[in-house]
PDB file of C-alpha atoms in Angstrom:
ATOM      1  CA  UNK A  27     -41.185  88.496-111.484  1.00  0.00           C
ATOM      2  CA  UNK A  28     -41.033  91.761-112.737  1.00  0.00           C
ATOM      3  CA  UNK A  29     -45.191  92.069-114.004  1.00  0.00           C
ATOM      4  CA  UNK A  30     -45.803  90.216-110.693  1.00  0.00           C
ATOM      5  CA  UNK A  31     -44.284  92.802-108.648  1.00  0.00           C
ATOM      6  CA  UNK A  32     -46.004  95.709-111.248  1.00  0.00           C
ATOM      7  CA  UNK A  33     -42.751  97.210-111.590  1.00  0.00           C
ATOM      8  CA  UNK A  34     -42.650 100.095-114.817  1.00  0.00           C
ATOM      9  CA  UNK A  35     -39.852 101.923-116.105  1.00  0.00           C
ATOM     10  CA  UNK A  36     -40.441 105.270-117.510  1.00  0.00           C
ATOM     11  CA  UNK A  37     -37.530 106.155-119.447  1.00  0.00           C
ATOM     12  CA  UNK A  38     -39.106 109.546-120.541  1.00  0.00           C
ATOM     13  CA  UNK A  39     -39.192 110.361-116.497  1.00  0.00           C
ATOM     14  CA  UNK A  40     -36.009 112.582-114.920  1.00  0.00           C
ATOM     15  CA  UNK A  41     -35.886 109.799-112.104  1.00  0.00           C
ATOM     16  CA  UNK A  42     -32.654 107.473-113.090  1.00  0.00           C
ATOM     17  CA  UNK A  43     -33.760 104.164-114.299  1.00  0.00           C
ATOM     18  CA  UNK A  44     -31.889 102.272-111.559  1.00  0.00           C
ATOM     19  CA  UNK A  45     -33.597 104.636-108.851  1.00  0.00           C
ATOM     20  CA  UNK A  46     -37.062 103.511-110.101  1.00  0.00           C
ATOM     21  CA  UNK A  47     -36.266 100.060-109.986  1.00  0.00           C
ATOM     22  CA  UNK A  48     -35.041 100.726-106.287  1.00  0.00           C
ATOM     23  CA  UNK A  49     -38.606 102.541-105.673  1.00  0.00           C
ATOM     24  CA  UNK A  50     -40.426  99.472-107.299  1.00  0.00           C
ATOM     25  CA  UNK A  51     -39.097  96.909-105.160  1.00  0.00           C
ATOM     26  CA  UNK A  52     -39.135  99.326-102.035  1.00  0.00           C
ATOM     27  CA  UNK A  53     -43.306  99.476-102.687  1.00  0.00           C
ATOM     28  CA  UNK A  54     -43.746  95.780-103.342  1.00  0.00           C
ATOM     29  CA  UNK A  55     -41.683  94.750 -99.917  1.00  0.00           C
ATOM     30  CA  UNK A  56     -43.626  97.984 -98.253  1.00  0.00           C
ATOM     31  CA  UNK A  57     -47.117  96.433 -99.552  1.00  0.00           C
ATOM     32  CA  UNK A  58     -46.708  92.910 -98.719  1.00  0.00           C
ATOM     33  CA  UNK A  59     -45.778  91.666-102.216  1.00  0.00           C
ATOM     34  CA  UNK A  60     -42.831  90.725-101.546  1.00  0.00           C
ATOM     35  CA  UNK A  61     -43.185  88.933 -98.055  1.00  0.00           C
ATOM     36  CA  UNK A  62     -39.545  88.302 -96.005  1.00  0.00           C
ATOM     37  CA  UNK A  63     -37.835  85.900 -97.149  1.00  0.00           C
ATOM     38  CA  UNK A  64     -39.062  85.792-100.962  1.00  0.00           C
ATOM     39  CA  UNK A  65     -36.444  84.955-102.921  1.00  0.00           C
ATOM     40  CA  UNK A  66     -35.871  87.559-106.285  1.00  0.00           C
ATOM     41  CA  UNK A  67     -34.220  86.264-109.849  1.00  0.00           C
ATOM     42  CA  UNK A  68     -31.453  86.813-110.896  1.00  0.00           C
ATOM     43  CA  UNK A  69     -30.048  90.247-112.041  1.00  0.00           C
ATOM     44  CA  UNK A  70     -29.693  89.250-115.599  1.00  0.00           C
ATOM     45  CA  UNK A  71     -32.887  87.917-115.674  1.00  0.00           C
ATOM     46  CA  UNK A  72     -34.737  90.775-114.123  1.00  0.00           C
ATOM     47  CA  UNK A  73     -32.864  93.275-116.256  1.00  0.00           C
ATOM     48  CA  UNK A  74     -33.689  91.356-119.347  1.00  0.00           C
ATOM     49  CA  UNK A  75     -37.506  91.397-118.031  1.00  0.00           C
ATOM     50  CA  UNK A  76     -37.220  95.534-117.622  1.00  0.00           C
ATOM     51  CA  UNK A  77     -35.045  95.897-120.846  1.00  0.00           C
ATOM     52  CA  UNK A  78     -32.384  97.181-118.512  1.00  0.00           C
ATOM     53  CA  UNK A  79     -29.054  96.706-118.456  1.00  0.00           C
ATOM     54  CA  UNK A  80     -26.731  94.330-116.163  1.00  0.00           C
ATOM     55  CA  UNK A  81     -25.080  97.645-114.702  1.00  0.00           C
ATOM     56  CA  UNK A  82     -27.941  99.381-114.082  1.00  0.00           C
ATOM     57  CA  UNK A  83     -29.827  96.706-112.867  1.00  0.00           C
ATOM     58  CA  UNK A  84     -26.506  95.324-110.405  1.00  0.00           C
ATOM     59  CA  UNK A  85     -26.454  99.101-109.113  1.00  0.00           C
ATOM     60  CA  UNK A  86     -30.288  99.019-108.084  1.00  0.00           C
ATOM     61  CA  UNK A  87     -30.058  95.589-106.290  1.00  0.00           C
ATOM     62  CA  UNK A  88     -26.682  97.131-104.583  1.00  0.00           C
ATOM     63  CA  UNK A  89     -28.731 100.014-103.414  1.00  0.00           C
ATOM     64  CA  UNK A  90     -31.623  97.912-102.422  1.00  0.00           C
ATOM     65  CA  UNK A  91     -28.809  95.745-100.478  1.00  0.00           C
ATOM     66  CA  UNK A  92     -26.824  98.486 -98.622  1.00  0.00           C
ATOM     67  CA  UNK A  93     -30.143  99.814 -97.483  1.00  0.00           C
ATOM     68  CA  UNK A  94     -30.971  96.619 -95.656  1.00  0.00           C
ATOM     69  CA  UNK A  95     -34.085  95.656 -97.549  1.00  0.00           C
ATOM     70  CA  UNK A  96     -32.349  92.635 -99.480  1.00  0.00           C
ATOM     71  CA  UNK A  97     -29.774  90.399 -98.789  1.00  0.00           C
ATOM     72  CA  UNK A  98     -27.627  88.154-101.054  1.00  0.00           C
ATOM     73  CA  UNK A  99     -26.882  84.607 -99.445  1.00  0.00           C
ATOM     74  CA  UNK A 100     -24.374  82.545-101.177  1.00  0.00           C
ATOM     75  CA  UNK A 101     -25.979  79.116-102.708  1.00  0.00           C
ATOM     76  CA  UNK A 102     -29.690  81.086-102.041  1.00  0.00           C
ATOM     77  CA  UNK A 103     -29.478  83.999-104.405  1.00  0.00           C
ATOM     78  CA  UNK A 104     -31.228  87.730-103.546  1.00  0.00           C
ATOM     79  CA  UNK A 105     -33.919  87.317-100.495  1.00  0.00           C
ATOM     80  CA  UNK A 106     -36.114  89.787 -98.839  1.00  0.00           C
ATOM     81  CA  UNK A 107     -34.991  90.445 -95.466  1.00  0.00           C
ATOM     82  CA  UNK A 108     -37.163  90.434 -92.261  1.00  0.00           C
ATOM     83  CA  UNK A 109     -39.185  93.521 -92.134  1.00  0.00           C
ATOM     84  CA  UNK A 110     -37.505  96.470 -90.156  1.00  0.00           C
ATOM     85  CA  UNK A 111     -38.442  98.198 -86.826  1.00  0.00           C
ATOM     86  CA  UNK A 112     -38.269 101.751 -87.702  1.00  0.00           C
ATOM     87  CA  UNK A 113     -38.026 103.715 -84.566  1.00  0.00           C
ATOM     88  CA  UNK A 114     -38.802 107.698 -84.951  1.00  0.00           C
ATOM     89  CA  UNK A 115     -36.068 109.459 -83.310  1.00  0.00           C
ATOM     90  CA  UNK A 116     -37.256 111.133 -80.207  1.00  0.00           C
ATOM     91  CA  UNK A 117     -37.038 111.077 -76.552  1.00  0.00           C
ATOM     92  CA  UNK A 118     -38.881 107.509 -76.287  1.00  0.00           C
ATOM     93  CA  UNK A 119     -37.781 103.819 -75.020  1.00  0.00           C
ATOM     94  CA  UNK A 120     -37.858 100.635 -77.481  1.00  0.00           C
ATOM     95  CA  UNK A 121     -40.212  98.999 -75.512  1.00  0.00           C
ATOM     96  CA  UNK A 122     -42.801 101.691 -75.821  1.00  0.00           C
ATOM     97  CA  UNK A 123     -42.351 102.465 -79.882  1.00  0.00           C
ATOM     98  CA  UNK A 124     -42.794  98.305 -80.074  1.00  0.00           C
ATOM     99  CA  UNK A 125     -45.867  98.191 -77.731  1.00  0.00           C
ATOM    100  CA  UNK A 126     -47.363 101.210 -79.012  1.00  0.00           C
ATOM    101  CA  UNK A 127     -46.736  99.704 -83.173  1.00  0.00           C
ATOM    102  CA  UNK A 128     -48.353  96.501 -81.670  1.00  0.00           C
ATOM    103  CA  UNK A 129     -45.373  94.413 -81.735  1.00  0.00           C
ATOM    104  CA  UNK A 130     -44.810  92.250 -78.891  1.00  0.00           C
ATOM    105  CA  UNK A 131     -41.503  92.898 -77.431  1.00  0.00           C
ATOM    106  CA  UNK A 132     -39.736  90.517 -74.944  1.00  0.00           C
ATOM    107  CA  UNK A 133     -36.849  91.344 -72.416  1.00  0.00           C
ATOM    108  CA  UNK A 134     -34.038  89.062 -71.499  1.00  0.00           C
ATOM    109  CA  UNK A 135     -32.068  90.411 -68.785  1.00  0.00           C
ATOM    110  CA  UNK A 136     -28.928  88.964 -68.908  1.00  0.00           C
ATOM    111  CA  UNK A 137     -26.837  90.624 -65.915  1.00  0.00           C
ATOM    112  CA  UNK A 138     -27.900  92.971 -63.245  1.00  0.00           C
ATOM    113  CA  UNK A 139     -26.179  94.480 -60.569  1.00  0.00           C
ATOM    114  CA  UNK A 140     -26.529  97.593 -57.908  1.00  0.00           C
ATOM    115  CA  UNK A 141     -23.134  99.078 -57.325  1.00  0.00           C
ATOM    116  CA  UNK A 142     -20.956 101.780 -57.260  1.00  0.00           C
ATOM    117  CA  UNK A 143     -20.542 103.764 -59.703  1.00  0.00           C
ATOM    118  CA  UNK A 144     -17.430 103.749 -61.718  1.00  0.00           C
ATOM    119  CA  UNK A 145     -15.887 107.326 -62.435  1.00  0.00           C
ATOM    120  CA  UNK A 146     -16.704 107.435 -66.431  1.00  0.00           C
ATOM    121  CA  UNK A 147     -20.330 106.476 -65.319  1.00  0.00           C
ATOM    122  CA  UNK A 148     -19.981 108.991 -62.195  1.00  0.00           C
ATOM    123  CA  UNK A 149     -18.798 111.999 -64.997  1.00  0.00           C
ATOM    124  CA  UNK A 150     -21.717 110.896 -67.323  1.00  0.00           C
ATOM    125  CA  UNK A 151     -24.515 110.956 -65.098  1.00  0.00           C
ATOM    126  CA  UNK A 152     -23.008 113.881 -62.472  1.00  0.00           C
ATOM    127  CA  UNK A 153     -23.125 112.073 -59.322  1.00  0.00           C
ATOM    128  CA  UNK A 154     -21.284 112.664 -56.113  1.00  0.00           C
ATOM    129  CA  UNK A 155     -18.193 110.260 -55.482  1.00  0.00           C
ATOM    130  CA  UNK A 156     -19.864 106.873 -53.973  1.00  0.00           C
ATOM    131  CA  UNK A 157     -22.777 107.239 -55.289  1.00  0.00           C
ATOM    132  CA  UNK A 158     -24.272 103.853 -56.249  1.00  0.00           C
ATOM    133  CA  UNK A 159     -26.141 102.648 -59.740  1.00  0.00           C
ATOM    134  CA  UNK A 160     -27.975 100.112 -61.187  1.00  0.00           C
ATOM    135  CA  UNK A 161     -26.545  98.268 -64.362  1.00  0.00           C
ATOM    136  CA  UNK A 162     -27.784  95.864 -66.335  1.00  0.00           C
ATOM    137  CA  UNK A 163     -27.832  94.185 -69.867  1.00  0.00           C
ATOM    138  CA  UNK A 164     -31.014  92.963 -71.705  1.00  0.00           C
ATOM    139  CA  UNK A 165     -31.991  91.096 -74.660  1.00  0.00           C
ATOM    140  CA  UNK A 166     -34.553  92.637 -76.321  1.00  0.00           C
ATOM    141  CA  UNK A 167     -36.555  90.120 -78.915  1.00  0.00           C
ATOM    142  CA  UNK A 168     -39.193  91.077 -81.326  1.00  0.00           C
ATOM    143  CA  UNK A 169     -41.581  87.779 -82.945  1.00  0.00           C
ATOM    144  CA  UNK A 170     -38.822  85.704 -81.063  1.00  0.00           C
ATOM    145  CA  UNK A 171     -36.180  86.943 -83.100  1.00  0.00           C
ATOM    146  CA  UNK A 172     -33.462  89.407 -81.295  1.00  0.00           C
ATOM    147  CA  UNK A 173     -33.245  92.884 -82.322  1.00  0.00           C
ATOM    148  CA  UNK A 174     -31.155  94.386 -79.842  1.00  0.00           C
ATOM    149  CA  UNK A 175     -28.306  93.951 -77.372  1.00  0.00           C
ATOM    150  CA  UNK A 176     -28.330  96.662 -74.530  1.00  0.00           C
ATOM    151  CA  UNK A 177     -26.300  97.878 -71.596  1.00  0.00           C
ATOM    152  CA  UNK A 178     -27.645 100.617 -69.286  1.00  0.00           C
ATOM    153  CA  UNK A 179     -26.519 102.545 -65.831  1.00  0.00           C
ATOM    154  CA  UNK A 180     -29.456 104.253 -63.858  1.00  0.00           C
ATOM    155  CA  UNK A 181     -29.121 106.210 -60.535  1.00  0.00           C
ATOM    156  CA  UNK A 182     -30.861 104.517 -58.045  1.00  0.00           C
ATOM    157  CA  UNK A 183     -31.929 107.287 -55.823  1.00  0.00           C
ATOM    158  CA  UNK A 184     -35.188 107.673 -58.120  1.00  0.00           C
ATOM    159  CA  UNK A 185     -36.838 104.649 -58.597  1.00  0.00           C
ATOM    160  CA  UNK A 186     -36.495 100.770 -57.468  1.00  0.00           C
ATOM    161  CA  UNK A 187     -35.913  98.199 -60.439  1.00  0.00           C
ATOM    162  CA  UNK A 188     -35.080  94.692 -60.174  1.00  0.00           C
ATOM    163  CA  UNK A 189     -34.754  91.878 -62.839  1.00  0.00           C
ATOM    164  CA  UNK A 190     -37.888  90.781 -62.949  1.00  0.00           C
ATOM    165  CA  UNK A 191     -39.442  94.413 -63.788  1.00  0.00           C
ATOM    166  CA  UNK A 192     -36.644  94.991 -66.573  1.00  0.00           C
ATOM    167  CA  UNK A 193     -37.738  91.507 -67.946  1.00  0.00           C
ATOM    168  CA  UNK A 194     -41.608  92.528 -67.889  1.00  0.00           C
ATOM    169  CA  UNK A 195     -41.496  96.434 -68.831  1.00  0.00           C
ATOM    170  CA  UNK A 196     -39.246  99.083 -70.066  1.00  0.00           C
ATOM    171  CA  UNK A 197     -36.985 100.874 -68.529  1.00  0.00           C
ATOM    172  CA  UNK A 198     -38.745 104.503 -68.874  1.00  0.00           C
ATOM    173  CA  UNK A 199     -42.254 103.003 -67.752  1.00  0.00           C
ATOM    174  CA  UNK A 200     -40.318 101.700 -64.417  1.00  0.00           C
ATOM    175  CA  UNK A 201     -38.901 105.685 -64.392  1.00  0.00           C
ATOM    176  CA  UNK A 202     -41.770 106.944 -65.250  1.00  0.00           C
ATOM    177  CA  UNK A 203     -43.600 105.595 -62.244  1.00  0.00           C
ATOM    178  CA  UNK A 204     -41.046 106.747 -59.855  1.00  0.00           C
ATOM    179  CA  UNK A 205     -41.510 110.020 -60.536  1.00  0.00           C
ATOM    180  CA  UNK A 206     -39.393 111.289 -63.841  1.00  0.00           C
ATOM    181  CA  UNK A 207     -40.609 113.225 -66.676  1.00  0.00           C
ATOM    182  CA  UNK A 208     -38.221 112.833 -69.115  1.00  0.00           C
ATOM    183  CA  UNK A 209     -36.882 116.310 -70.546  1.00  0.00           C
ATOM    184  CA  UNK A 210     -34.250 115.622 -73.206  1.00  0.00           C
ATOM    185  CA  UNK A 211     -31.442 113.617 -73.985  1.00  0.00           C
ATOM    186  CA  UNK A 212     -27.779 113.268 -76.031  1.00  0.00           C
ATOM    187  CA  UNK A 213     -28.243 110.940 -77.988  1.00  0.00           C
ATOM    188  CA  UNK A 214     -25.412 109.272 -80.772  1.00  0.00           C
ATOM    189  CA  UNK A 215     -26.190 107.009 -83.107  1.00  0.00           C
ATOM    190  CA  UNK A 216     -22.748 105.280 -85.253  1.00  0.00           C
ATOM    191  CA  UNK A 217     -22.471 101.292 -86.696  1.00  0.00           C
ATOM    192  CA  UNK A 218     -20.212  98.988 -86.233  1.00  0.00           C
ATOM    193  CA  UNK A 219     -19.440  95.528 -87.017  1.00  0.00           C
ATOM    194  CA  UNK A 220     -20.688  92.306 -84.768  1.00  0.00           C
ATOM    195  CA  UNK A 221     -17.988  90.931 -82.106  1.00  0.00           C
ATOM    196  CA  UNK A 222     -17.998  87.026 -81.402  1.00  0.00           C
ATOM    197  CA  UNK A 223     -20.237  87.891 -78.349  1.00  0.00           C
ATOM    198  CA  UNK A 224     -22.729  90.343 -79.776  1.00  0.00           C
ATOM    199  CA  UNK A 225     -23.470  88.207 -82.787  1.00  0.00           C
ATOM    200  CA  UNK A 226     -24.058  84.874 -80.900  1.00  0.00           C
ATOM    201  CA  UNK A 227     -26.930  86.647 -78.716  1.00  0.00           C
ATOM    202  CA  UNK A 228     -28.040  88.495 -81.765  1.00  0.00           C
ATOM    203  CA  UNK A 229     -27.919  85.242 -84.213  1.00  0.00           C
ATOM    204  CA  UNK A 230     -26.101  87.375 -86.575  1.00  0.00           C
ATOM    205  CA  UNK A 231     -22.981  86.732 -88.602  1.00  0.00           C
ATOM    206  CA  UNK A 232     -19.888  87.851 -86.928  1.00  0.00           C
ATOM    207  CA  UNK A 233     -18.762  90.734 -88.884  1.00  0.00           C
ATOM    208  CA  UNK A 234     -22.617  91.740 -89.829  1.00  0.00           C
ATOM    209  CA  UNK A 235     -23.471  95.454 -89.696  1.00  0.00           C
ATOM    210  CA  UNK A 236     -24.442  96.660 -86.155  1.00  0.00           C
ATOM    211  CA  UNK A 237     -26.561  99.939 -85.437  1.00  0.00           C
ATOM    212  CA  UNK A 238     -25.285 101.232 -82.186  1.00  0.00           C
ATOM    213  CA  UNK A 239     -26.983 103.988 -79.584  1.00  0.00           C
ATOM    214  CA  UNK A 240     -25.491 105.946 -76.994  1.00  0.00           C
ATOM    215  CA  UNK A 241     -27.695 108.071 -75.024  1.00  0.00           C
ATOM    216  CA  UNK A 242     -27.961 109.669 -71.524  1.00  0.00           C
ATOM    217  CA  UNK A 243     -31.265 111.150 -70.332  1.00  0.00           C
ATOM    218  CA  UNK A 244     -31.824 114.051 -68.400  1.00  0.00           C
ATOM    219  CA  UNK A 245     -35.606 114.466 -66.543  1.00  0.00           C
ATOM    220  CA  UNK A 246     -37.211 118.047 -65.911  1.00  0.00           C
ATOM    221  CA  UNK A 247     -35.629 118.677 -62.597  1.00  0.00           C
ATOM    222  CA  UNK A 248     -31.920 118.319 -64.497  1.00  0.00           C
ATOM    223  CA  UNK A 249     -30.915 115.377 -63.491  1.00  0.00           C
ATOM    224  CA  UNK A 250     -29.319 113.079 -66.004  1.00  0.00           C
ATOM    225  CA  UNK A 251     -31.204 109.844 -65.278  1.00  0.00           C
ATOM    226  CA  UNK A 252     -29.387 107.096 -67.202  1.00  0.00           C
ATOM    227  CA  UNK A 253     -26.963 106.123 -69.331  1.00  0.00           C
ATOM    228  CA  UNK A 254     -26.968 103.306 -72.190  1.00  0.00           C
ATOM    229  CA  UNK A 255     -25.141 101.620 -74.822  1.00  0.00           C
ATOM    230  CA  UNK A 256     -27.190  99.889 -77.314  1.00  0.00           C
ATOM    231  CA  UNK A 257     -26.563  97.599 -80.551  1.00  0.00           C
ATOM    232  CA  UNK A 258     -29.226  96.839 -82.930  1.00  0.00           C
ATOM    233  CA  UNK A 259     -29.130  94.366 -85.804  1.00  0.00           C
ATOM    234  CA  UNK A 260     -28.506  96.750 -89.367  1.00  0.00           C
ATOM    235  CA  UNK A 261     -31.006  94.530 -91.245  1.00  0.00           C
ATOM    236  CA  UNK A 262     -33.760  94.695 -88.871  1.00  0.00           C
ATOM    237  CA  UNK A 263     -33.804  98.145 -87.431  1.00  0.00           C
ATOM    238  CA  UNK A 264     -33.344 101.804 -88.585  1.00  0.00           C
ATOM    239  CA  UNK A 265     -33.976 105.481 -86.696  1.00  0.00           C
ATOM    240  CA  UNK A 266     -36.317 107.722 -88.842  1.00  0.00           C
ATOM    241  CA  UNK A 267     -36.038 111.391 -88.618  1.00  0.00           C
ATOM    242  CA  UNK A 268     -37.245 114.981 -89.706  1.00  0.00           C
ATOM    243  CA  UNK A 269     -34.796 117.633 -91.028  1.00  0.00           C
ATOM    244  CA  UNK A 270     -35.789 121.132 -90.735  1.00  0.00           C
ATOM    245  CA  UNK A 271     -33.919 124.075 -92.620  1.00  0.00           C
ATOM    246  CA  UNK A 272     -33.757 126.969 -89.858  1.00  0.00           C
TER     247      UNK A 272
END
């Protein structure tokens, strides 16, 4: 397995050894090598392979694990997980970054309502006591496999949305063509662990690793547009980012 997946340790090289083995089998799943699913040896056989030892070899698989690009499964030994959605982080919707990768996204929409607003959702979005919202929960699938779970509130003097646009577009792309131009947003992003009800509709284990999303958009007239909460399965999505020293 090792000479199959061209993995070389240079021991003269400042990188730590377990690091490079981390690398190695980051470029093999990255390449195609290693597909999903492929199943890895053992540690003591791949460290024996790489003259490496069990620790350092244990602490490369751990890092290849917590990073969401392996998986151990009791009975099954070390797999390769399902390939991730890496979403840039900027002022877009999941729909879009999925069209525009040429994924295939699908929309379940599993509740929808037009009411009136509640007075956290009132505070979030600034709107006059009485003022009424649209909220809804989706599905979001990618290859027929769920990805994410996610609640949103949307003022509803802006654009008209009912359940069968939210189950055939994105959100923005409905906003978009009622008029907003999207200025900024506050965005958080945190983890947490699966509830009963989040892991059934995200056929994940119940306790499994959860990326969550909370942000509120505001359009270039400054008016915060919507609201959301959104859960993402940890092994199949991630947010990348540029840092910039000022």
């Amino acid at each position: 397995m090792a000479n199959q997946l061209g993995l070389i340790i240079d021991r003269s090289s400042p990188v730590p050894l377990y690091h490079q083995v981390v690398q190695g089998i980051e470029n093999a799943i990255h390449s195609g090598i290693l597909e999903p699913g492929s199943r890895l040896e053992n540690e003591i056989d791949l460290a024996a392979q790489l003259n490496l030892s069990r620790p350092t070899m244990r602490k490369a698989m751990d890092e290849l694990v917590r990073s969401g690009l392996l998986v151990r499964k009791r009975g099954v030994g070390t797999q390769v997980v399902s390939s991730q959605v890496r979403r840039p982080l900027e002022l877009s919707s999941l729909f879009d970054d999925l069209s525009n990768n040429g994924k295939k996204p699908t929309t379940q929409v599993l509740t929808f309502s037009h009411m009136e607003a509640d007075a956290a959702t009132l505070a979030t979005l600034e709107l006059p006591a009485g003022s009424n919202v649209y909220h809804f929960t989706r599905l979001r699938k990618v290859g027929g496999k769920p990805l994410a779970l996610m609640e949103n509130w949307v003022r509803d003097d802006i654009a008209t949305m009912d359940e069968s646009m939210l189950a055939s577009e994105g959100l923005y792309a409905i906003l978009r063509r009622g008029g907003v131009n999207f200025r900024l947003a506050s965005q958080r992003i945190g983890a947490m662990i699966a509830n009963d009800y989040q892991a059934g509709l995200l056929e994940a284990e119940v306790n499994s690793a959860l990326v969550t999303m909370e942000r509120t958009a505001t359009d270039d007239a400054g008016r915060r547009v919507e609201t959301g909460h959104h859960v993402y399965r940890a092994d199949s999505y991630s947010f990348e980012m540029t840092l910039v020293q000022r």
